[in-house]
Tab-separated table of C-alpha atoms in Angstrom:
chain	number	residue	atom	x	y	z
A	1	MET	CA	75.865	65.689	17.806
A	2	PRO	CA	78.980	64.470	19.640
A	3	ASP	CA	80.024	67.180	23.173
A	4	PRO	CA	82.724	69.432	22.243
A	5	SER	CA	86.213	67.043	22.545
A	6	THR	CA	88.271	68.234	25.124
A	7	THR	CA	90.437	71.529	24.700
A	8	ARG	CA	94.143	70.492	25.244
A	9	LEU	CA	94.506	66.587	24.045
A	10	ALA	CA	90.987	66.689	21.717
A	11	LEU	CA	89.870	63.559	23.451
A	12	TYR	CA	86.678	62.744	21.374
A	13	LYS	CA	83.457	63.161	24.089
A	14	SER	CA	80.033	61.658	22.793
A	15	ALA	CA	76.877	63.237	23.326
A	16	SER	CA	76.228	63.704	27.041
A	17	ASP	CA	72.051	63.704	26.267
A	18	GLY	CA	72.301	59.901	25.768
A	19	SER	CA	71.245	60.583	22.297
A	20	GLU	CA	74.664	58.974	20.667
A	21	ASP	CA	76.009	55.431	21.519
A	22	VAL	CA	79.270	54.689	22.987
A	23	ASN	CA	81.637	54.196	20.169
A	24	TYR	CA	84.691	52.026	21.219
A	25	THR	CA	87.111	53.092	18.660
A	26	LEU	CA	85.917	56.910	19.314
A	27	ASP	CA	85.361	57.036	22.577
A	28	ILE	CA	87.656	54.432	24.032
A	29	GLY	CA	90.721	53.065	21.863
A	30	GLN	CA	91.639	56.783	20.276
A	31	ASN	CA	91.204	58.887	23.002
A	32	TRP	CA	93.486	56.193	25.278
A	33	ASP	CA	96.083	56.427	22.343
A	34	LYS	CA	95.785	60.153	23.290
A	35	VAL	CA	96.346	59.732	26.168
A	36	ASP	CA	99.808	57.656	25.794
A	37	ALA	CA	101.131	59.786	24.082
A	38	ALA	CA	100.873	62.773	25.742
A	39	ALA	CA	101.961	61.029	28.842
A	40	GLY	CA	105.452	62.509	30.183
A	41	PHE	CA	107.935	64.166	27.556
A	42	GLN	CA	106.706	63.287	23.545
A	43	VAL	CA	109.973	62.332	22.433
A	44	VAL	CA	110.438	64.070	18.680
A	45	THR	CA	113.470	65.420	16.238
A	46	SER	CA	113.747	69.526	16.161
A	47	SER	CA	112.470	69.138	13.097
A	48	THR	CA	109.206	67.298	13.895
A	49	ARG	CA	107.754	69.645	16.861
A	50	PRO	CA	103.999	69.273	16.899
A	51	SER	CA	102.038	72.007	14.788
A	52	SER	CA	99.365	72.269	17.530
A	53	PRO	CA	100.995	71.773	20.670
A	54	TYR	CA	98.364	72.614	23.943
A	55	SER	CA	99.732	75.290	26.386
A	56	GLY	CA	101.947	73.391	28.906
A	57	LYS	CA	102.577	70.445	26.238
A	58	PRO	CA	106.184	68.608	26.976
A	59	ILE	CA	108.451	67.304	24.639
A	60	ALA	CA	112.204	66.269	24.260
A	61	GLU	CA	114.235	66.177	20.717
A	62	SER	CA	116.157	63.299	20.094
A	63	ASP	CA	118.336	64.796	17.587
A	64	THR	CA	119.791	67.371	20.305
A	65	SER	CA	121.245	65.380	22.734
A	66	TYR	CA	117.689	65.578	24.514
A	67	ARG	CA	116.813	69.072	24.536
A	68	THR	CA	113.631	69.630	26.473
A	69	TYR	CA	110.788	71.890	25.642
A	70	PHE	CA	107.386	72.993	26.592
A	71	SER	CA	105.024	75.434	24.817
A	72	ASN	CA	103.340	77.973	26.425
A	73	GLY	CA	100.545	78.150	23.725
A	74	THR	CA	101.215	81.157	21.915
A	75	ALA	CA	100.824	81.512	18.392
A	76	PRO	CA	102.390	80.593	16.139
A	77	ALA	CA	103.346	76.948	17.786
A	78	SER	CA	106.931	77.349	16.671
A	79	ALA	CA	107.539	80.730	18.624
A	80	SER	CA	105.810	78.905	21.375
A	81	TRP	CA	108.138	76.509	22.521
A	82	VAL	CA	110.530	77.353	26.118
A	83	GLN	CA	113.708	75.718	26.962
A	84	ILE	CA	113.936	73.431	29.751
A	85	PRO	CA	117.526	73.832	31.156
A	86	ASN	CA	118.938	69.526	31.647
A	87	SER	CA	121.964	67.799	32.117
A	88	SER	CA	121.903	65.634	28.895
A	89	SER	CA	122.091	68.551	26.194
A	90	THR	CA	123.412	72.147	25.761
A	91	PHE	CA	120.992	75.156	26.962
A	92	ASN	CA	120.149	76.960	23.531
A	93	ALA	CA	118.791	79.846	24.950
A	94	ASP	CA	119.300	82.860	27.269
A	95	LEU	CA	119.058	82.219	31.209
A	96	ASP	CA	117.568	85.456	32.901
A	97	LEU	CA	117.658	85.595	36.083
A	98	THR	CA	115.285	87.485	38.394
A	99	SER	CA	117.590	91.112	40.158
A	100	GLY	CA	118.849	89.548	43.286
A	101	LYS	CA	119.045	85.880	42.837
A	102	GLN	CA	121.678	83.979	42.129
A	103	VAL	CA	123.765	81.450	40.133
A	104	ASN	CA	125.494	78.926	42.511
A	105	VAL	CA	127.697	76.247	41.917
A	106	GLY	CA	128.844	74.071	44.779
A	107	GLY	CA	126.950	75.246	47.275
A	108	SER	CA	129.119	78.399	47.903
A	109	GLY	CA	127.688	80.453	50.981
A	110	SER	CA	129.071	83.664	48.923
A	111	THR	CA	126.969	86.246	48.910
A	112	ALA	CA	128.048	87.545	45.379
A	113	ALA	CA	125.304	89.302	44.195
A	114	TYR	CA	125.003	87.120	40.545
A	115	ALA	CA	127.240	83.924	40.675
A	116	ALA	CA	129.088	82.160	43.255
A	117	LEU	CA	131.191	79.189	43.207
A	118	LEU	CA	132.774	76.676	45.600
A	119	ALA	CA	136.581	75.196	44.431
A	120	SER	CA	137.066	72.106	45.988
A	121	ALA	CA	141.067	73.491	46.329
A	122	THR	CA	142.604	77.144	45.825
A	123	GLY	CA	144.377	75.862	42.401
A	124	ASP	CA	141.103	75.183	40.823
A	125	PHE	CA	140.143	77.258	37.802
A	126	ILE	CA	136.606	78.789	38.179
A	127	LEU	CA	136.484	80.680	35.094
A	128	SER	CA	137.922	80.801	31.523
A	129	SER	CA	137.749	81.561	27.748
A	130	ARG	CA	138.567	80.666	24.554
A	131	VAL	CA	138.440	81.629	20.930
A	132	THR	CA	137.373	79.893	18.689
A	133	ALA	CA	140.704	77.444	17.584
A	134	ASP	CA	142.634	78.800	20.969
A	135	SER	CA	144.611	75.749	22.451
A	136	VAL	CA	145.185	77.366	25.628
A	137	SER	CA	142.701	79.766	27.458
A	138	ARG	CA	143.461	83.192	27.211
A	139	ILE	CA	141.925	84.299	30.657
A	140	ALA	CA	141.853	81.375	33.562
A	141	ILE	CA	140.897	82.505	36.864
A	142	ARG	CA	141.707	80.312	39.942
A	143	ALA	CA	139.823	80.132	43.548
A	144	ASP	CA	142.440	81.753	44.929
A	145	GLY	CA	141.627	84.891	43.088
A	146	ARG	CA	144.895	84.526	40.676
A	147	ILE	CA	144.504	85.117	37.068
A	148	GLU	CA	146.234	83.666	33.998
A	149	LEU	CA	146.578	85.412	31.183
A	150	SER	CA	148.008	83.785	27.155
A	151	SER	CA	147.782	84.501	23.586
A	152	GLY	CA	145.513	81.957	23.263
A	153	SER	CA	148.231	79.338	21.632
A	154	ALA	CA	150.779	79.078	24.508
A	155	THR	CA	151.222	78.690	28.440
A	156	ALA	CA	150.251	81.478	30.358
A	157	ASP	CA	152.737	84.854	30.505
A	158	THR	CA	151.377	87.343	31.859
A	159	ILE	CA	149.899	86.388	36.081
A	160	LEU	CA	148.580	88.119	38.208
A	161	ALA	CA	148.140	87.272	42.281
A	162	ARG	CA	148.254	88.060	45.514
A	163	SER	CA	151.449	87.082	46.686
A	164	GLY	CA	151.419	87.822	50.734
A	165	THR	CA	149.151	90.048	52.799
A	166	ALA	CA	148.216	93.295	51.247
A	167	ALA	CA	150.540	92.255	48.578
A	168	LEU	CA	149.942	91.701	45.133
A	169	SER	CA	152.550	90.410	42.253
A	170	LEU	CA	152.524	90.978	38.565
A	171	THR	CA	154.986	88.038	36.351
A	172	GLY	CA	155.268	89.576	33.332
A	173	SER	CA	155.408	93.739	31.907
A	174	LEU	CA	153.172	96.447	32.985
A	175	ALA	CA	152.828	99.415	30.640
A	176	VAL	CA	150.838	102.630	31.777
A	177	SER	CA	149.367	105.229	29.197
A	178	THR	CA	148.709	107.819	31.744
A	179	THR	CA	149.880	108.426	35.011
A	180	LEU	CA	150.869	106.052	37.783
A	181	THR	CA	150.142	107.393	41.211
A	182	VAL	CA	151.901	105.217	44.530
A	183	THR	CA	150.760	105.609	47.775
A	184	GLY	CA	153.082	105.127	50.628
A	185	THR	CA	156.120	103.432	49.587
A	186	ALA	CA	157.256	102.503	46.497
A	187	SER	CA	159.731	98.929	46.623
A	188	ALA	CA	161.503	98.280	42.978
A	189	GLN	CA	162.010	94.626	42.517
A	190	VAL	CA	165.599	93.304	42.762
A	191	GLU	CA	167.149	90.271	41.527
A	192	THR	CA	170.341	89.017	42.431
A	193	THR	CA	172.904	86.152	41.684
A	194	ALA	CA	176.506	84.815	42.166
A	195	SER	CA	176.507	81.990	39.417
A	196	GLY	CA	176.235	82.493	35.743
A	197	ALA	CA	179.645	83.775	34.898
A	198	THR	CA	181.436	81.438	32.126
A	199	ALA	CA	185.065	82.191	32.050
A	200	SER	CA	186.899	82.088	28.594
A	201	THR	CA	189.631	79.478	27.794
A	202	ASP	CA	192.786	80.650	29.981
A	203	PHE	CA	191.115	82.029	32.892
A	204	THR	CA	189.244	81.182	36.251
A	205	VAL	CA	186.268	82.877	37.592
A	206	THR	CA	187.098	83.770	41.044
A	207	SER	CA	184.012	86.210	42.160
A	208	PHE	CA	180.851	86.920	40.532
A	209	ALA	CA	178.051	89.009	41.670
A	210	ALA	CA	175.329	90.689	39.542
A	211	ARG	CA	172.415	93.121	40.582
A	212	LYS	CA	169.369	94.209	38.643
A	213	THR	CA	166.552	96.841	39.658
A	214	CYS	CA	164.229	98.948	37.329
A	215	GLY	CA	166.228	97.928	33.702
A	216	ILE	CA	169.910	98.779	35.170
A	217	ALA	CA	172.531	95.938	35.679
A	218	THR	CA	175.395	95.919	38.108
A	219	ILE	CA	178.239	93.650	37.768
A	220	VAL	CA	181.654	92.776	39.362
A	221	VAL	CA	183.787	90.122	38.217
A	222	THR	CA	187.360	89.230	39.530
A	223	LEU	CA	189.007	86.548	37.284
A	224	THR	CA	192.619	84.736	37.501
A	225	TYR	CA	194.908	84.312	34.678
A	226	SER	CA	196.703	81.240	33.691
A	227	GLY	CA	198.001	81.554	30.520
A	228	ALA	CA	201.070	82.824	28.414
A	229	THR	CA	202.390	85.954	29.092
A	230	ILE	CA	200.023	89.102	27.665
A	231	THR	CA	202.318	92.485	26.940
A	232	GLY	CA	200.933	95.824	26.332
A	233	SER	CA	202.355	97.769	23.279
A	234	ALA	CA	203.694	101.173	23.563
A	235	ALA	CA	200.611	102.132	22.154
A	236	GLY	CA	198.575	100.313	24.951
A	237	ASN	CA	197.429	97.874	22.378
A	238	ILE	CA	196.747	93.878	23.380
A	239	THR	CA	195.409	91.201	20.869
A	240	ASP	CA	191.192	91.138	21.839
A	241	THR	CA	191.194	88.858	24.476
A	242	ALA	CA	187.955	86.770	25.718
A	243	CYS	CA	187.967	86.446	29.464
A	244	VAL	CA	184.407	85.417	30.752
A	245	THR	CA	180.517	85.614	29.263
A	246	LEU	CA	178.139	86.942	31.787
A	247	PRO	CA	174.810	84.951	32.354
A	248	ALA	CA	171.718	86.191	30.242
A	249	GLY	CA	169.657	88.493	31.621
A	250	TYR	CA	172.647	90.228	32.804
A	251	ARG	CA	173.665	91.921	29.573
A	252	PRO	CA	174.089	95.326	28.119
A	253	ALA	CA	171.264	96.382	25.679
A	254	ALA	CA	173.935	97.160	23.263
A	255	GLU	CA	177.792	96.729	23.326
A	256	MET	CA	180.309	99.074	26.004
A	257	PRO	CA	183.713	99.614	27.251
A	258	PHE	CA	184.843	99.723	30.500
A	259	THR	CA	188.177	99.486	33.231
A	260	TYR	CA	189.864	96.794	34.371
A	261	ASP	CA	192.314	96.328	36.564
A	262	LYS	CA	195.288	93.838	37.244
A	263	SER	CA	196.559	93.088	40.661
A	264	GLY	CA	196.330	96.953	41.388
A	265	THR	CA	199.956	97.375	39.076
A	266	ALA	CA	197.830	97.979	35.608
A	267	GLN	CA	194.662	98.632	33.916
A	268	GLY	CA	193.116	98.090	30.820
A	269	SER	CA	189.867	98.430	28.683
A	270	VAL	CA	187.301	95.149	28.388
A	271	SER	CA	184.548	95.767	26.308
A	272	ILE	CA	180.697	93.622	27.187
A	273	ALA	CA	178.566	92.792	24.275
A	274	THR	CA	175.256	92.137	23.866
A	275	SER	CA	175.925	88.216	24.080
A	276	GLY	CA	177.136	88.936	27.630
A	277	LEU	CA	180.931	87.659	26.139
A	278	CYS	CA	183.267	90.026	28.083
A	279	THR	CA	187.035	90.735	26.041
A	280	LEU	CA	190.504	92.501	27.206
A	281	LYS	CA	191.224	95.454	24.484
A	282	THR	CA	194.064	97.672	25.786
A	283	LEU	CA	196.195	97.083	28.295
A	284	ASP	CA	199.051	100.164	30.110
A	285	PRO	CA	202.146	100.460	27.345
A	286	THR	CA	204.582	97.564	28.220
A	287	ALA	CA	202.698	96.355	31.182
A	288	THR	CA	201.908	92.665	31.284
A	289	ILE	CA	199.632	89.892	32.565
A	290	ALA	CA	200.820	86.915	33.271
A	291	SER	CA	199.773	83.314	34.856
A	292	GLY	CA	198.411	83.554	38.093
A	293	ASN	CA	197.602	87.640	37.896
A	294	THR	CA	194.309	88.713	39.158
A	295	LEU	CA	191.735	90.582	37.145
A	296	SER	CA	188.631	92.401	38.269
A	297	PHE	CA	186.117	94.945	36.853
A	298	GLY	CA	182.479	96.281	37.937
A	299	ALA	CA	180.469	97.575	35.068
A	300	THR	CA	176.292	99.485	35.525
A	301	PHE	CA	174.811	99.363	32.467
A	302	VAL	CA	170.956	99.360	30.901
A	303	LEU	CA	169.777	95.729	29.879
């Protein structure tokens, strides 16, 4: 009777009491074949894993970009495989860290409890997320803390970032469902422009100034007229006359009437449409607007 085979590779052992002759095929040839097959990682496929692996048996799957595993020796064998992370394949299991340990990328000196990443530039994106079929990341976080949000199909349209010392900027709008509490001084964002007003035929923009904040805009326009004389009827009516178009971003939410002044000698009404087109509507009875006259008006409205 031969001695029991080895526990890991099942190598054949002839009887140790000398009662059995050494057989080359059993004692040497087949044993060395088993040793050779067991050296390093055995290359298999995901469907041809060993059915009776010894505890610690390592394998690499050629059909999964060489995912690597070892068997922990439990039964059934199909449930004994534990994946070993490597750079050739994707990791197909949960990666659990002991509490207090950290995933560290780039040799970061951060003391973050769970993950630390060292980027080479402030504009490098260190974390992003997409949904299947997205062409753009829905959330992307840069090394400098800037957070960019998008619909997943277009460039980021909402951006939260540090704009200076103790300052936070938001590109986009903010909706508060309950209460917004401000500690300290609240300063509304103010935008101004002195350009962008487009004169209509027979008019020249002499000056233009606009300011908007908190959804309210104020504009002041001065124009010089160079066309044929306009005369107000006895009732103060004139032919509607377009005079200027306000720039985008400084136009009312609904058409609104205002008053214009003609060189300090007469007045009339001007309407401002949602398109920004300003139209002269009326003029003091029998008053005239002649070439060279100056018209000015101001308006404040909801955007």
